[in-house]
CSV table of C-alpha atoms in Angstrom, one decimal:
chain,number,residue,atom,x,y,z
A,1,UNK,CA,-40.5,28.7,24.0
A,2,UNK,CA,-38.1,28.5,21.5
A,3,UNK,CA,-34.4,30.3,21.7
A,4,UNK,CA,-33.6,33.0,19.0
A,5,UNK,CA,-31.3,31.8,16.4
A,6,UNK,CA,-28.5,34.2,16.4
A,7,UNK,CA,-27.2,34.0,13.0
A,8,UNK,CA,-22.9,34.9,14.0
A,9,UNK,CA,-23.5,32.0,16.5
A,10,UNK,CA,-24.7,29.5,14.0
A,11,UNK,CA,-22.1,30.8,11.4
A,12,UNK,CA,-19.5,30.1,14.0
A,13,UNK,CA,-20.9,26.7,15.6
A,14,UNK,CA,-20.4,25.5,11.3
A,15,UNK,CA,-17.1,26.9,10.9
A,16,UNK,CA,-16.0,24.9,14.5
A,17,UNK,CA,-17.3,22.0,13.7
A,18,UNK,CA,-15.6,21.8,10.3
A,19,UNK,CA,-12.5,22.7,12.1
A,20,UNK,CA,-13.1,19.7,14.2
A,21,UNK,CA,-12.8,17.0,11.3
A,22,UNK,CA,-9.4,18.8,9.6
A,23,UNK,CA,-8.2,18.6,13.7
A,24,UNK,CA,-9.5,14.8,13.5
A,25,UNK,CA,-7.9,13.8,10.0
A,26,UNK,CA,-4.9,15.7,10.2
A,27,UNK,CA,-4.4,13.7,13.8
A,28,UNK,CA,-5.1,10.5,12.4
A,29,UNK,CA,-3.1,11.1,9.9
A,30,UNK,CA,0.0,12.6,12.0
A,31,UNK,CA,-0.2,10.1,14.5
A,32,UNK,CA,0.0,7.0,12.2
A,33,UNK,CA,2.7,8.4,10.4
A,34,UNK,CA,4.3,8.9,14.4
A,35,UNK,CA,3.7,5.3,14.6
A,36,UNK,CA,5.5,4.4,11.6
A,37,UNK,CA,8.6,6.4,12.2
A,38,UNK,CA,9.0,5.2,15.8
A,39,UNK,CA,9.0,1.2,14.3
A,40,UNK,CA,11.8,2.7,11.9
A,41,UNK,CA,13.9,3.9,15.1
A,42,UNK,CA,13.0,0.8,16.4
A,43,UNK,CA,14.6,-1.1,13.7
A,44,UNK,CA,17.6,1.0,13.6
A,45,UNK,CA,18.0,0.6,17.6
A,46,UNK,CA,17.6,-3.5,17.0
A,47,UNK,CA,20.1,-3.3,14.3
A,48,UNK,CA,23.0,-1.5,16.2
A,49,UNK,CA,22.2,-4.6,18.7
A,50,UNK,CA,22.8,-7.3,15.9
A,51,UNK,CA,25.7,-5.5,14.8
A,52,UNK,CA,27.8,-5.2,18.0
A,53,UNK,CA,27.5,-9.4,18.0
A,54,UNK,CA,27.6,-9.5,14.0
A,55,UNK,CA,24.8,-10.9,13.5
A,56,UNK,CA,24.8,-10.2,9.7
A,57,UNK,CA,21.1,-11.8,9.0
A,58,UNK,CA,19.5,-10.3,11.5
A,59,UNK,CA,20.4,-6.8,9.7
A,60,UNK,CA,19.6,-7.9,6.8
A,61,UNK,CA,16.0,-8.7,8.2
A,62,UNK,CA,16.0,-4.7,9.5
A,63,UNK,CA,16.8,-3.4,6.4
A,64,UNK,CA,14.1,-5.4,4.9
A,65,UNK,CA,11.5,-4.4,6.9
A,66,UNK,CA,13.0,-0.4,7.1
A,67,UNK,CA,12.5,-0.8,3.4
A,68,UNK,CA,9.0,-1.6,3.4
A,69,UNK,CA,8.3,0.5,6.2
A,70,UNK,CA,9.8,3.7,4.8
A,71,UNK,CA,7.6,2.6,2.0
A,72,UNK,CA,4.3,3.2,4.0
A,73,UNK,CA,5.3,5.7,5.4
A,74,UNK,CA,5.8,7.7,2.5
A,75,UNK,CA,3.0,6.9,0.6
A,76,UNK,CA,0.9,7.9,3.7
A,77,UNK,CA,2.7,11.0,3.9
A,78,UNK,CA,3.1,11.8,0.2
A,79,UNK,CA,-1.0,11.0,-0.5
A,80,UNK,CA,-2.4,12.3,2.7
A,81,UNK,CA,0.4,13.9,4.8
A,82,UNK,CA,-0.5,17.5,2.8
A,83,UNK,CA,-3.7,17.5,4.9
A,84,UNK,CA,-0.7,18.8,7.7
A,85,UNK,CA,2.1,20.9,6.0
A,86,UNK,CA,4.3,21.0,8.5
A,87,UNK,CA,4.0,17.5,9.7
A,88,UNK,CA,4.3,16.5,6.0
A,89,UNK,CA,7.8,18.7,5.6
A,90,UNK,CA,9.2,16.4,8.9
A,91,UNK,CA,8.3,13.1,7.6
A,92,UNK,CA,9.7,14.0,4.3
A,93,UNK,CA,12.7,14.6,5.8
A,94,UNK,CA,12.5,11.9,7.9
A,95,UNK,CA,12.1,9.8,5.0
A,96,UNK,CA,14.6,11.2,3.1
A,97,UNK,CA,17.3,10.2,6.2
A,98,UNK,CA,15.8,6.9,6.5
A,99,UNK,CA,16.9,6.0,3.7
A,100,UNK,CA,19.9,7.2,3.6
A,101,UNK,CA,20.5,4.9,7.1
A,102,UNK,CA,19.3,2.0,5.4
A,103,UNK,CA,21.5,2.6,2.1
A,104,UNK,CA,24.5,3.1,4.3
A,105,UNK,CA,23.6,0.0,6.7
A,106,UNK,CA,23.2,-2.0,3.6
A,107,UNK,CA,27.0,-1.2,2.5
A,108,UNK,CA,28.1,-1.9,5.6
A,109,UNK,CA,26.4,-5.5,5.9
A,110,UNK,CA,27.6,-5.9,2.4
A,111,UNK,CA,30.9,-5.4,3.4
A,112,UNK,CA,31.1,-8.0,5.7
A,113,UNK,CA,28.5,-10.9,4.8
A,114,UNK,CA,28.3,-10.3,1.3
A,115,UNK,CA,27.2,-13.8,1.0
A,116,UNK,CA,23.6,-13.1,2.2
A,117,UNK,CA,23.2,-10.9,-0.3
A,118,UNK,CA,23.5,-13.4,-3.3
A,119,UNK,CA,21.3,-13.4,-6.2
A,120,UNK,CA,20.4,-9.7,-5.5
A,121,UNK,CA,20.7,-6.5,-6.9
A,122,UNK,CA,23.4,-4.5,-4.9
A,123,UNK,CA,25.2,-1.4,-6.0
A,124,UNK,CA,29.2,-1.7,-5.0
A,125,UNK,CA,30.9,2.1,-4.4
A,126,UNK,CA,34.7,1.6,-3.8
A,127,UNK,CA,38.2,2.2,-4.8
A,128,UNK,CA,40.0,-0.1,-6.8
A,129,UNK,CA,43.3,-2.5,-5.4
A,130,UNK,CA,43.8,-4.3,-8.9
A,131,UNK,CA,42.5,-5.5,-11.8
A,132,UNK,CA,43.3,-8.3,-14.0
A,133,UNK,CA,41.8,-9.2,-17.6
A,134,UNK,CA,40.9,-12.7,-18.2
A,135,UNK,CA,38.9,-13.3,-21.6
A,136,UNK,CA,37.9,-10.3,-22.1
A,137,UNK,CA,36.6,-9.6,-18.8
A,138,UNK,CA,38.0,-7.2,-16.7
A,139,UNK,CA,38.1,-8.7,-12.9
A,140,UNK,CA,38.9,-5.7,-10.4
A,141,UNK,CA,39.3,-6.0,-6.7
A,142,UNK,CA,37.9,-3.5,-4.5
A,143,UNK,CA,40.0,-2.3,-1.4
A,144,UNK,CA,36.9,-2.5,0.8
A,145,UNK,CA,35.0,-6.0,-0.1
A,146,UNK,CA,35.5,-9.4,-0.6
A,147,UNK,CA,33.6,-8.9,-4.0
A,148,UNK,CA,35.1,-8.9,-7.3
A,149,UNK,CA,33.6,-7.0,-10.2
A,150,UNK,CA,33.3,-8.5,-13.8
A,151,UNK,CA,33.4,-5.5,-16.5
A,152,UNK,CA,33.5,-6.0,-20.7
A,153,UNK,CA,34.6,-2.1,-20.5
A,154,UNK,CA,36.9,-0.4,-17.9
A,155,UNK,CA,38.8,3.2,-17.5
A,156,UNK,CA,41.0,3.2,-14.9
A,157,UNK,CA,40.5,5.4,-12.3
A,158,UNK,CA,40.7,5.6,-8.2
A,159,UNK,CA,36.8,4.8,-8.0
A,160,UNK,CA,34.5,2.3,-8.9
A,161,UNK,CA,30.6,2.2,-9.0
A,162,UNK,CA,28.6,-0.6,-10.3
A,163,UNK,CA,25.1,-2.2,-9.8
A,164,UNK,CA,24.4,-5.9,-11.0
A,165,UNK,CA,23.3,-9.1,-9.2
A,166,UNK,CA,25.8,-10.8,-6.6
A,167,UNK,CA,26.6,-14.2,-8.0
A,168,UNK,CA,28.9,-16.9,-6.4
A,169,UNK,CA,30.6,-19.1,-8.1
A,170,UNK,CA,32.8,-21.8,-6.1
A,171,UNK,CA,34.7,-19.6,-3.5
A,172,UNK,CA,34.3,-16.0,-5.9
A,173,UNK,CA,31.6,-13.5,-5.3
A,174,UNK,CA,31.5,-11.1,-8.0
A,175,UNK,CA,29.0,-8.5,-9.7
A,176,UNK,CA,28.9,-8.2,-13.5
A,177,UNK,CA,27.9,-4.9,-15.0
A,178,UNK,CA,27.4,-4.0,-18.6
């Protein structure tokens, strides 16, 4: 003998059963994007520890790897992380202060081992102490860094803001713009 099919029943057995996968992606989803932000407080923890001995490369290694871990994160969250809308508003902002950490970190490591950063692209923000002109070049001193900036054009004003590529050259470090 066969049970009567009691069409509500079946109606709702379909709809809790599709409720069941959006639960299972959404968690899958959430939880690896969990996973992700907990390694980026894990890196910010490890780099408090390297700064307290100033151990400037080890930083430099954290911000790396925050970098390309915010990355994931917000590609995850930014192609899947909808699936959840509130879960994809907290990692945004999560994001969002993640990197704002890492920029600020970055200054700071800049500031005092600007030497690891040769050859890169950094971005200096600081007031000015002086400048000089030699051949056309203005060379201004920052009040914060042991970096010199290199500009063909310069105002003068309380505040300066350039990116280029740290060079060395004998004892100088400096950043050319324009």
């Amino acid at each position: 003998m066969q049970r009567a099919k009691i069409p509500i029943l079946e109606k709702m057995k379909t709809i809790m059963r599709w409720i069941m996968v959006y639960i299972a992606i959404a968690g899958t989803i959430s939880f690896s994007l969990f996973i992700l932000e907990e390694a980026l407080q894990t890196l910010v923890f490890s780099s408090w520890q390297s700064i307290s001995c100033n151990k400037w490369d080890t930083v430099k290694e954290a911000i790396t790897l925050m970098e390309e871990t915010e990355s994931t994160m917000s590609k995850i969250n930014n192609y899947a992380g909808w699936i959840n809308p509130l879960s994809w508003l907290s990692y945004n902002a999560f994001g969002k202060s993640s990197r704002h950490y890492n920029k600020a970190l970055k200054e700071r490591a800049i500031a005092n081992e600007p030497e690891l950063f040769t050859g890169e692209t950094i971005t200096i923000n600081d007031s000015f102490e002086s400048y000089t002109k030699e051949n056309d070049i203005f060379v201004i001193k920052c009040k914060n860094s042991r970096i010199k900036i290199h500009l063909t054009n310069f105002t003068e004003s309380k505040y300066v803001s350039v990116t280029g590529i740290l060079q060395k050259n004998k004892d100088e470090l400096f950043v050319s713009s324009n």
